[in-house]
Amino acid sequence: MAAAARLLVKSAAFNSSVSAVCGRVRAPTAGTSLIRLSPSCSLRLKTQTRHAAHFTFYSDPVSTKYGPTTKMNLFQSVTSALDHTLASDPTAVIFGEDVAFGGVFRCTVGLRDKYGKDRVFNTPLCEQGIVGFGIGAATAGATAIAEIQFADYIFPAFDQIVNEAAKYRYRSGNHYDCGTLTIRAPWGCVGHGSIYHSQSPEAFFAHSPGLKVVVPRGPVQAKGLLLSCIADKNPCIFFEPKILYRAAVEQVPTEAYHLPLSQADIVQEGSDLTMVAWGTQVHVLKEVANMAQDKLGLSCELIDLQTILPWDIETVCKSVVKTGRLLISHEAPVTGGFAAEISTTVQEECFLNLEAPITRVCGYDTPFPHIFEPFYIPDKWKCFEAIKRMINY
Amino acid sequence: MVAVRNMQRLWGLGVSAIRQHAALKTSRVVQQKAFRLNAAHCQQSYDSSMEKPQFPGASAEFVDHLEFIQPNVISGIPVYRVMDRQGQIINPSEDPQLSKDTVLNFYQKMTLLNTMDRILYESQRQGRISFYMTNYGEEGTHIGSAAALNSDDLVFGQYREAGVLMYRGFPLDLFMAQCYGNADDVGKGRQMPVHYGCKEHHFVTISSPLATQIPQVAGAAYAIKRENSNRVVVCYFGEGAASEGDAHAGFNFSATLECPIIFFCRNNGYAISTPTHEQYRGDGIAARGPGYGMLSIRVDGNDVFAVYNATKEARRRAVAENQPFLIEAMTYRIGHHSTSDDSSAYRSVDEVNYWDKQDHPISRLRHYMSARGWWGEDEERAWRKQSRKLVMEAFEKAERRLKPNLELIFTDVYDEMTPGLTKQRESMMRHLQQYKEHYPVDLYEK
């Protein structure tokens, strides 16, 4: 019963976030209309709702490169990737907290019924156990897909990930490895997730040789990159921007396909300035690129890094050589964030091409706050202002 | 129904009730039945008219007086023993009746390990290898358990289980190669000494972080269960490592996910300098097993036959029933924790001497063999000489060998070299060309 309560709390939190964040996509829920408020109260509520939507999802242009497509949101595209994996690989298993009934974010709905309870199952509530279990299953030859319920709760498994998974192949001289392990975790801010339902911990893992860390920006990338992570011969952490689970809807190929890891995606070409982001922040920067075009007449090149480790140095540096300016933006705190790594590398590689200091627009060096979220996140206005300063440098 | 309730109550009240049964077999049967009843209870339908607890979290009766469950640490889970300290079989029905060849092999593997330990320990004292950990006093736990396994059962260890690899035929050359980190080392010289591993012998490479292997075992056993290959996974760890969170994770996952595992705890009384009374306050590690719904037993770790019997039966049932078993082997760490430790700083020489001279797994097995006329002074002298020669040959060969190629710093981080790593390798090689006189490049293979 305790487990059910925990689950209700979490899914309830998520549902309300969906209605708040995706007001444009979904009609107000019945629950909202039942609450009668004084006019001044409802005004305040509206104000809050508007601030919560800090981005607009830009769907990818429909491509038939991988065959026919279906409309999917991000959680459905994840389910689709998992479905393909279970269908094609008899050793593949999916496990974690509450995945059996479909997961608190609905990513595993229907899979247990389709593939059996020995392949899609709940574990005890213990993250170090989940990752340790996944490493062992992978070592013994199974394809192990572990779920950590929120990226915020991956830290109990930090030792298993950093000391064990990342070093398994190296330390055994390639006699043993856990390359068939993939760890999925909901990631990033969600409007009101506060300290432990909002974190972006990718930089902690970026310091760990042996791991791959991947973040998709939408349903098409989620499916293709997740399938690549699962197929990759190295332990991968796949962070799913939970704010996009329902908000991001686009045409996704129905068949299995792979998008390459360690390859950044140039979302929009430009000549005046390079912008790098990943996950939800790509959509924020897309809007910033439009604002910069409209208000400043600037042509921005937008790169979705996609893989944090090992990252695509070549694509980013090539772009900066062309534009001479670089802005990097992520939700995670600035100090020790992955933007620092990108910035240093580009500075080393493109020193003669840089016409302005590289700029980082990131979260502040605080825990992720609840009621202050609209002020905390590196939103489009903060990024836009940074661009203005870079251009006038 | 009354009988059923009593049985459940017995289970609920914990091991203290079970322990009152003097005969070990009886308690085994009781535990097993209780386990099954517990599982069956999940099927019961909800009925509020019965004056019976309906909580989903436990199957138990109400009780109308306040009583805390008392841990029984004074009279703990008994220690299963087959032969006494003079090598006499105590209860003939428990005698595994192993053949002379098998027993001689046990003895030779235990003593060969002991000889290797002495030579490598000395070599560390002379600075020839950087680090070493001996197995003194725990040879019986390794050989007895390894012998009861199939050779393809997957083993995850901690670091003091070299005897398992020895039993499986891992060559002396490769033990030495690992400790020297030379070009023959299967681990490519990347880990500290005694971090052995071997794919061929199904022995997963040792890593230093304690207890991390315990939840991994659950996953490996789960995968093996799905393969239907009639294999078991064995997990060794010390009583100190059992305090890690990963031990809790591993035990619980193994039970709830019904994995064919033998958890083998070497309780040798110390975790470096920390004695067990600073490690835990319950009845050792074995007493924790029933709390996880795991069949558990405590054995005399200096009695190779007791270890063998317990492991053999646990293996049989783990594979047949897809459930984990916990064996706690009581023993004593006769040597220092490692070559970086002087154990006289925290324990008396008398204490160590007692275990070394009066209750040692090797001498106990020798008594058993002597009593049967299988082994005498002559055989002992000849074998000592021969085993020392074997070890010294491997030792000298390992010492002469070059270290691995420097490129191996960069491989196996990922399955393929990344562009970043390729660049770093080239950078190092360029640097070495210019500054090679400042590095020991001649010791490494070209």
Coordinates of N, CA and C in Angstrom, one line a residue, chain A residues 113-293:
Chain A
D113 N 2.2 -7.2 -20.3 CA 1.1 -8.1 -20.8 C 1.6 -8.7 -22.1
K114 N 2.4 -8.0 -22.9 CA 2.8 -8.5 -24.2 C 4.0 -9.4 -24.1
Y115 N 4.9 -9.2 -23.1 CA 6.1 -10.0 -23.1 C 6.3 -10.8 -21.9
G116 N 5.5 -10.7 -20.9 CA 5.6 -11.6 -19.8 C 6.2 -10.9 -18.5
K117 N 5.8 -11.5 -17.4 CA 6.2 -10.8 -16.1 C 7.7 -11.1 -15.8
D118 N 8.3 -12.1 -16.5 CA 9.7 -12.3 -16.2 C 10.6 -11.4 -17.0
R119 N 9.9 -10.6 -17.9 CA 10.7 -9.7 -18.7 C 10.5 -8.2 -18.4
V120 N 9.3 -7.9 -17.8 CA 9.0 -6.5 -17.4 C 8.5 -6.6 -16.0
F121 N 9.4 -6.2 -15.0 CA 9.0 -6.5 -13.6 C 9.5 -5.4 -12.7
N122 N 8.8 -5.3 -11.5 CA 9.1 -4.4 -10.5 C 10.3 -5.0 -9.7
T123 N 11.1 -4.0 -9.2 CA 12.1 -4.4 -8.2 C 11.8 -3.8 -6.9
P124 N 12.4 -4.3 -5.8 CA 12.3 -3.5 -4.5 C 12.8 -2.1 -4.8
L125 N 12.4 -1.2 -3.8 CA 12.7 0.2 -4.0 C 14.1 0.5 -3.5
C126 N 15.0 0.4 -4.4 CA 16.5 0.5 -4.0 C 17.3 0.7 -5.3
E127 N 17.7 2.0 -5.4 CA 18.4 2.3 -6.7 C 19.8 1.6 -6.8
Q128 N 20.5 1.5 -5.8 CA 21.8 0.8 -5.9 C 21.6 -0.6 -6.3
G129 N 20.5 -1.2 -5.8 CA 20.2 -2.6 -6.2 C 19.8 -2.6 -7.7
I130 N 19.0 -1.7 -8.1 CA 18.5 -1.7 -9.5 C 19.7 -1.7 -10.5
V131 N 20.6 -0.8 -10.2 CA 21.8 -0.7 -11.2 C 22.7 -1.8 -11.0
G132 N 23.0 -2.3 -9.8 CA 23.8 -3.5 -9.5 C 23.2 -4.7 -10.2
F133 N 21.9 -4.8 -10.1 CA 21.2 -5.9 -10.7 C 21.3 -5.9 -12.3
G134 N 21.2 -4.7 -12.8 CA 21.3 -4.5 -14.2 C 22.7 -4.8 -14.7
I135 N 23.7 -4.4 -13.9 CA 25.1 -4.7 -14.3 C 25.3 -6.2 -14.4
G136 N 24.8 -6.9 -13.3 CA 25.0 -8.4 -13.3 C 24.3 -9.1 -14.4
A137 N 23.1 -8.6 -14.7 CA 22.3 -9.2 -15.8 C 23.1 -9.0 -17.1
A138 N 23.6 -7.8 -17.3 CA 24.4 -7.5 -18.5 C 25.7 -8.4 -18.6
T139 N 26.3 -8.5 -17.4 CA 27.6 -9.3 -17.4 C 27.3 -10.8 -17.8
A140 N 26.1 -11.3 -17.4 CA 25.8 -12.6 -17.7 C 25.2 -12.8 -19.1
G141 N 25.1 -11.7 -19.9 CA 24.7 -11.8 -21.3 C 23.4 -11.3 -21.6
A142 N 22.6 -10.8 -20.7 CA 21.3 -10.3 -21.0 C 21.3 -8.8 -21.4
T143 N 20.3 -8.4 -22.1 CA 20.2 -6.9 -22.4 C 19.3 -6.4 -21.2
A144 N 19.9 -5.5 -20.4 CA 19.3 -5.0 -19.2 C 18.9 -3.6 -19.4
I145 N 17.6 -3.3 -19.2 CA 17.1 -1.9 -19.3 C 16.5 -1.5 -18.0
A146 N 17.3 -0.8 -17.2 CA 16.9 -0.4 -15.9 C 16.3 1.0 -15.9
E147 N 15.3 1.2 -15.1 CA 14.7 2.5 -14.9 C 14.9 3.0 -13.5
I148 N 15.4 4.3 -13.5 CA 15.5 5.0 -12.2 C 14.4 6.0 -12.3
Q149 N 13.5 6.0 -11.3 CA 12.2 6.7 -11.4 C 12.4 8.2 -11.7
F150 N 13.3 8.9 -11.1 CA 13.7 10.3 -11.4 C 15.2 10.3 -11.4
A151 N 15.8 11.1 -12.3 CA 17.2 11.3 -12.3 C 17.7 11.8 -11.0
D152 N 16.9 12.4 -10.3 CA 17.2 12.9 -8.9 C 17.6 11.8 -8.0
Y153 N 17.1 10.6 -8.2 CA 17.3 9.5 -7.3 C 18.3 8.5 -7.9
I154 N 19.1 8.9 -8.8 CA 20.2 8.1 -9.4 C 21.4 8.0 -8.5
F155 N 21.5 9.0 -7.6 CA 22.7 9.1 -6.7 C 23.0 7.9 -5.8
P156 N 22.0 7.3 -5.3 CA 22.3 6.0 -4.5 C 23.0 5.0 -5.4
A157 N 22.8 5.1 -6.7 CA 23.5 4.1 -7.6 C 24.8 4.7 -8.2
F158 N 25.2 5.8 -7.7 CA 26.4 6.5 -8.3 C 27.6 5.5 -8.2
D159 N 27.8 4.9 -7.1 CA 28.9 3.9 -6.9 C 28.8 2.8 -7.9
Q160 N 27.7 2.2 -8.1 CA 27.5 1.1 -9.1 C 27.8 1.6 -10.5
I161 N 27.3 2.8 -10.8 CA 27.5 3.4 -12.1 C 29.0 3.8 -12.4
V162 N 29.5 4.5 -11.5 CA 30.9 5.1 -11.7 C 32.0 4.1 -11.4
N163 N 31.9 3.4 -10.3 CA 33.0 2.5 -9.9 C 32.9 1.1 -10.6
E164 N 31.6 0.8 -10.9 CA 31.4 -0.6 -11.4 C 31.1 -0.6 -13.0
A165 N 29.9 -0.1 -13.3 CA 29.5 -0.1 -14.7 C 30.6 0.5 -15.6
A166 N 31.0 1.7 -15.3 CA 31.9 2.4 -16.2 C 33.3 1.7 -16.4
K167 N 33.7 1.0 -15.4 CA 35.1 0.4 -15.3 C 35.1 -1.1 -15.6
Y168 N 34.0 -1.7 -15.8 CA 33.9 -3.2 -15.9 C 34.8 -3.7 -17.0
R169 N 34.7 -3.2 -18.2 CA 35.4 -3.7 -19.3 C 36.9 -3.4 -19.1
Y170 N 37.2 -2.2 -18.7 CA 38.6 -1.8 -18.6 C 39.4 -2.7 -17.6
R171 N 38.8 -2.8 -16.4 CA 39.5 -3.4 -15.3 C 39.7 -4.9 -15.5
S172 N 38.8 -5.5 -16.3 CA 38.9 -7.0 -16.6 C 39.7 -7.3 -17.8
G173 N 40.3 -6.3 -18.4 CA 41.0 -6.5 -19.7 C 40.1 -7.0 -20.8
N174 N 38.9 -6.5 -20.7 CA 37.9 -6.9 -21.7 C 37.4 -8.4 -21.6
H175 N 37.6 -8.9 -20.5 CA 37.1 -10.3 -20.2 C 35.6 -10.3 -19.8
Y176 N 35.3 -9.3 -19.0 CA 33.9 -9.1 -18.6 C 33.5 -7.6 -18.9
D177 N 32.2 -7.5 -19.3 CA 31.7 -6.1 -19.5 C 30.2 -6.1 -19.2
C178 N 29.7 -4.9 -19.1 CA 28.2 -4.7 -18.9 C 27.7 -3.8 -20.0
G179 N 28.2 -4.0 -21.2 CA 27.9 -3.2 -22.3 C 26.4 -3.2 -22.7
T180 N 25.7 -4.3 -22.3 CA 24.3 -4.3 -22.7 C 23.4 -3.7 -21.7
L181 N 24.0 -2.9 -20.8 CA 23.1 -2.2 -19.8 C 22.8 -0.8 -20.3
T182 N 21.5 -0.5 -20.1 CA 21.0 0.9 -20.4 C 20.2 1.3 -19.2
I183 N 20.5 2.5 -18.7 CA 19.8 3.0 -17.5 C 18.9 4.2 -18.1
R184 N 17.6 4.1 -17.9 CA 16.8 5.3 -18.3 C 16.3 6.0 -17.1
A185 N 16.2 7.3 -17.2 CA 15.7 8.1 -16.1 C 15.1 9.4 -16.6
P186 N 13.9 9.7 -16.1 CA 13.2 11.0 -16.3 C 14.2 12.1 -15.8
W187 N 14.2 13.2 -16.5 CA 15.3 14.2 -16.2 C 14.7 15.6 -16.5
G188 N 15.3 16.6 -15.9 CA 15.1 18.0 -16.2 C 13.9 18.6 -15.4
C189 N 13.7 19.9 -15.6 CA 12.7 20.6 -14.8 C 11.3 20.2 -15.4
V190 N 10.3 20.5 -14.6 CA 9.0 20.1 -14.9 C 7.9 21.1 -14.5
G191 N 8.4 22.3 -14.1 CA 7.5 23.4 -13.7 C 7.3 23.6 -12.2
H192 N 7.3 22.4 -11.5 CA 7.1 22.5 -10.1 C 7.7 21.3 -9.3
G193 N 8.8 20.8 -9.9 CA 9.4 19.5 -9.4 C 10.3 19.8 -8.2
S194 N 10.6 21.1 -8.0 CA 11.4 21.4 -6.9 C 12.8 20.7 -6.9
I195 N 13.3 20.4 -5.7 CA 14.7 20.0 -5.5 C 14.9 18.6 -6.0
Y196 N 13.9 17.7 -5.9 CA 14.2 16.3 -6.2 C 13.3 15.7 -7.3
H197 N 12.7 16.5 -8.1 CA 12.0 16.0 -9.3 C 12.4 16.9 -10.5
S198 N 13.5 17.6 -10.5 CA 13.9 18.6 -11.5 C 15.3 18.5 -12.0
Q199 N 16.2 17.7 -11.3 CA 17.6 17.8 -11.5 C 18.1 17.3 -12.9
S200 N 19.2 17.9 -13.3 CA 19.9 17.5 -14.5 C 21.3 17.1 -14.2
P201 N 21.5 15.8 -13.8 CA 22.8 15.4 -13.2 C 23.8 14.9 -14.3
E202 N 23.7 15.3 -15.5 CA 24.6 14.7 -16.6 C 26.0 15.0 -16.3
A203 N 26.3 16.2 -15.8 CA 27.7 16.6 -15.6 C 28.4 15.6 -14.6
F204 N 27.7 15.1 -13.6 CA 28.3 14.2 -12.6 C 28.8 13.0 -13.4
F205 N 28.1 12.5 -14.4 CA 28.5 11.3 -15.1 C 29.5 11.6 -16.2
A206 N 29.5 12.8 -16.7 CA 30.4 13.2 -17.8 C 31.9 13.0 -17.3
H207 N 32.1 13.0 -16.0 CA 33.5 12.9 -15.5 C 33.9 11.4 -15.3
S208 N 33.1 10.5 -15.9 CA 33.3 9.1 -15.7 C 33.6 8.3 -17.0
P209 N 34.9 8.1 -17.3 CA 35.2 7.4 -18.6 C 34.6 6.0 -18.5
G210 N 34.1 5.6 -19.7 CA 33.5 4.3 -19.8 C 31.9 4.3 -19.9
L211 N 31.4 5.5 -19.5 CA 29.9 5.6 -19.7 C 29.6 6.4 -21.0
K212 N 28.3 6.2 -21.4 CA 27.8 7.1 -22.4 C 26.6 7.7 -21.8
V213 N 26.4 9.0 -22.0 CA 25.3 9.7 -21.5 C 24.6 10.4 -22.6
V214 N 23.3 10.2 -22.7 CA 22.5 10.7 -23.9 C 21.2 11.4 -23.4
V215 N 20.9 12.5 -24.1 CA 19.6 13.2 -23.8 C 19.0 13.5 -25.1
P216 N 17.7 13.1 -25.3 CA 17.0 13.4 -26.6 C 16.2 14.7 -26.4
R217 N 15.9 15.4 -27.6 CA 15.1 16.6 -27.5 C 13.6 16.4 -27.9
G218 N 13.3 15.2 -28.4 CA 11.9 15.0 -28.8 C 11.7 13.5 -29.0
P219 N 10.4 13.2 -29.4 CA 10.1 11.8 -29.6 C 10.9 11.0 -30.7
V220 N 11.2 11.7 -31.8 CA 12.0 11.0 -32.9 C 13.4 10.7 -32.4
Q221 N 14.0 11.7 -31.7 CA 15.3 11.4 -31.2 C 15.3 10.4 -30.0
A222 N 14.2 10.5 -29.2 CA 14.1 9.5 -28.1 C 14.1 8.1 -28.5
K223 N 13.3 7.8 -29.5 CA 13.3 6.4 -30.0 C 14.6 6.0 -30.6
G224 N 15.1 6.8 -31.5 CA 16.3 6.4 -32.3 C 17.5 6.4 -31.4
L225 N 17.6 7.3 -30.5 CA 18.8 7.3 -29.6 C 18.7 6.2 -28.5
L226 N 17.5 6.0 -28.0 CA 17.3 4.9 -27.0 C 17.6 3.5 -27.6
L227 N 17.2 3.3 -28.8 CA 17.5 2.1 -29.5 C 19.0 1.9 -29.7
S228 N 19.7 3.0 -30.0 CA 21.1 3.0 -30.1 C 21.8 2.7 -28.8
C229 N 21.3 3.3 -27.7 CA 21.9 3.1 -26.4 C 21.8 1.6 -26.0
I230 N 20.6 1.0 -26.3 CA 20.3 -0.4 -26.0 C 21.3 -1.3 -26.8
A231 N 21.5 -0.9 -28.1 CA 22.3 -1.7 -28.9 C 23.8 -1.5 -28.7
D232 N 24.1 -0.4 -28.1 CA 25.5 0.0 -27.9 C 26.2 -1.0 -27.0
K233 N 27.5 -1.2 -27.2 CA 28.2 -2.2 -26.4 C 28.9 -1.6 -25.1
N234 N 28.3 -0.5 -24.7 CA 28.8 0.2 -23.5 C 27.6 0.5 -22.6
P235 N 27.9 0.6 -21.3 CA 26.8 1.1 -20.4 C 26.4 2.5 -20.7
C236 N 25.1 2.7 -20.9 CA 24.5 4.0 -21.3 C 23.5 4.5 -20.3
I237 N 23.6 5.8 -20.1 CA 22.5 6.5 -19.3 C 21.7 7.3 -20.2
F238 N 20.4 7.1 -20.2 CA 19.5 7.8 -21.2 C 18.6 8.6 -20.4
F239 N 18.8 9.9 -20.4 CA 17.9 10.9 -19.7 C 16.8 11.4 -20.5
E240 N 15.6 11.2 -20.0 CA 14.4 11.6 -20.8 C 13.8 12.8 -20.2
P241 N 13.8 13.9 -21.0 CA 13.2 15.2 -20.4 C 11.7 15.0 -20.1
K242 N 11.4 14.9 -18.8 CA 10.0 14.5 -18.4 C 9.0 15.6 -18.8
I243 N 9.4 16.8 -18.9 CA 8.5 17.8 -19.3 C 8.0 17.6 -20.7
L244 N 8.7 16.8 -21.5 CA 8.3 16.6 -22.9 C 7.5 15.3 -23.0
Y245 N 7.4 14.5 -22.0 CA 6.8 13.2 -22.1 C 5.4 13.3 -22.9
R246 N 4.6 14.3 -22.5 CA 3.3 14.5 -23.1 C 3.3 15.7 -24.0
A247 N 4.1 16.7 -23.7 CA 4.1 17.9 -24.4 C 4.6 17.8 -25.8
A248 N 5.6 16.9 -26.0 CA 6.2 16.8 -27.3 C 5.5 15.8 -28.1
V249 N 4.9 16.2 -29.2 CA 4.2 15.2 -30.1 C 4.6 15.5 -31.5
E250 N 5.0 14.4 -32.2 CA 5.4 14.5 -33.6 C 5.3 13.2 -34.3
Q251 N 5.6 13.2 -35.6 CA 5.5 11.9 -36.3 C 6.8 11.1 -36.1
V252 N 6.6 9.9 -35.6 CA 7.8 9.1 -35.3 C 7.7 7.8 -36.1
P253 N 8.8 7.4 -36.7 CA 8.8 6.2 -37.5 C 8.3 5.0 -36.7
T254 N 7.5 4.2 -37.2 CA 6.9 3.1 -36.5 C 7.9 1.9 -36.4
E255 N 8.8 1.8 -37.3 CA 9.8 0.7 -37.3 C 10.9 1.1 -36.4
A256 N 11.8 0.1 -36.1 CA 13.0 0.4 -35.3 C 14.0 1.1 -36.2
Y257 N 14.7 2.1 -35.6 CA 15.8 2.8 -36.3 C 16.8 3.3 -35.3
H258 N 18.0 3.6 -35.7 CA 19.0 4.0 -34.8 C 19.5 5.4 -35.2
L259 N 19.7 6.2 -34.2 CA 20.3 7.5 -34.5 C 21.7 7.4 -33.8
P260 N 22.8 7.8 -34.5 CA 24.1 7.6 -34.0 C 24.4 8.3 -32.7
L261 N 25.1 7.6 -31.8 CA 25.6 8.2 -30.5 C 26.8 9.0 -30.8
S262 N 27.2 9.9 -29.9 CA 28.3 10.8 -30.0 C 28.3 11.6 -31.3
Q263 N 27.1 11.9 -31.8 CA 27.0 12.8 -32.9 C 25.9 13.8 -32.6
A264 N 26.4 15.1 -32.7 CA 25.5 16.2 -32.5 C 24.6 16.4 -33.7
D265 N 23.5 17.1 -33.5 CA 22.6 17.3 -34.6 C 22.4 18.8 -34.8
I266 N 22.7 19.2 -36.1 CA 22.6 20.7 -36.4 C 21.1 20.9 -36.7
V267 N 20.4 21.5 -35.7 CA 18.9 21.7 -35.8 C 18.6 22.8 -36.8
Q268 N 19.5 23.8 -36.8 CA 19.3 25.0 -37.7 C 20.6 25.5 -38.0
E269 N 20.9 25.8 -39.3 CA 22.1 26.3 -39.7 C 22.1 27.8 -39.6
G270 N 23.3 28.4 -39.3 CA 23.4 29.9 -39.2 C 24.8 30.3 -39.4
S271 N 25.1 31.6 -39.4 CA 26.4 32.1 -39.7 C 27.0 33.0 -38.6
D272 N 26.1 33.6 -37.8 CA 26.6 34.7 -36.9 C 27.0 34.1 -35.5
L273 N 26.4 33.0 -35.1 CA 26.6 32.6 -33.7 C 26.2 31.1 -33.6
T274 N 26.9 30.4 -32.8 CA 26.6 29.0 -32.5 C 26.0 28.9 -31.2
M275 N 24.9 28.1 -31.1 CA 24.2 27.8 -29.8 C 24.2 26.3 -29.6
V276 N 24.6 25.9 -28.4 CA 24.6 24.5 -28.1 C 23.7 24.2 -26.9
A277 N 22.9 23.2 -27.0 CA 22.1 22.8 -25.8 C 21.7 21.3 -26.0
W278 N 21.0 20.8 -25.1 CA 20.4 19.4 -25.2 C 19.1 19.3 -24.4
G279 N 18.3 18.3 -24.8 CA 17.0 18.2 -24.1 C 16.1 19.3 -24.4
T280 N 15.3 19.6 -23.4 CA 14.3 20.7 -23.5 C 14.9 22.0 -24.0
Q281 N 16.1 22.3 -23.5 CA 16.8 23.6 -23.7 C 17.0 23.8 -25.2
V282 N 17.0 22.8 -26.0 CA 17.1 23.0 -27.5 C 15.9 23.8 -28.0
H283 N 14.7 23.5 -27.4 CA 13.5 24.2 -27.9 C 13.6 25.7 -27.4
V284 N 14.1 25.9 -26.2 CA 14.3 27.3 -25.7 C 15.2 28.0 -26.7
L285 N 16.3 27.4 -27.0 CA 17.2 28.1 -27.9 C 16.7 28.3 -29.3
K286 N 15.8 27.4 -29.7 CA 15.2 27.5 -31.1 C 14.4 28.8 -31.1
E287 N 13.7 29.1 -30.0 CA 12.9 30.3 -29.9 C 13.8 31.5 -29.9
V288 N 14.9 31.3 -29.2 CA 15.9 32.4 -29.0 C 16.4 32.8 -30.4
A289 N 16.7 31.7 -31.2 CA 17.2 31.9 -32.5 C 16.2 32.7 -33.4
N290 N 15.0 32.4 -33.2 CA 13.9 33.2 -34.0 C 13.9 34.6 -33.5
M291 N 14.0 34.8 -32.2 CA 14.0 36.2 -31.6 C 15.2 37.0 -32.1
A292 N 16.3 36.3 -32.2 CA 17.5 37.0 -32.6 C 17.5 37.4 -34.1
Q293 N 16.8 36.5 -34.8 CA 16.6 36.8 -36.3 C 15.7 38.0 -36.4

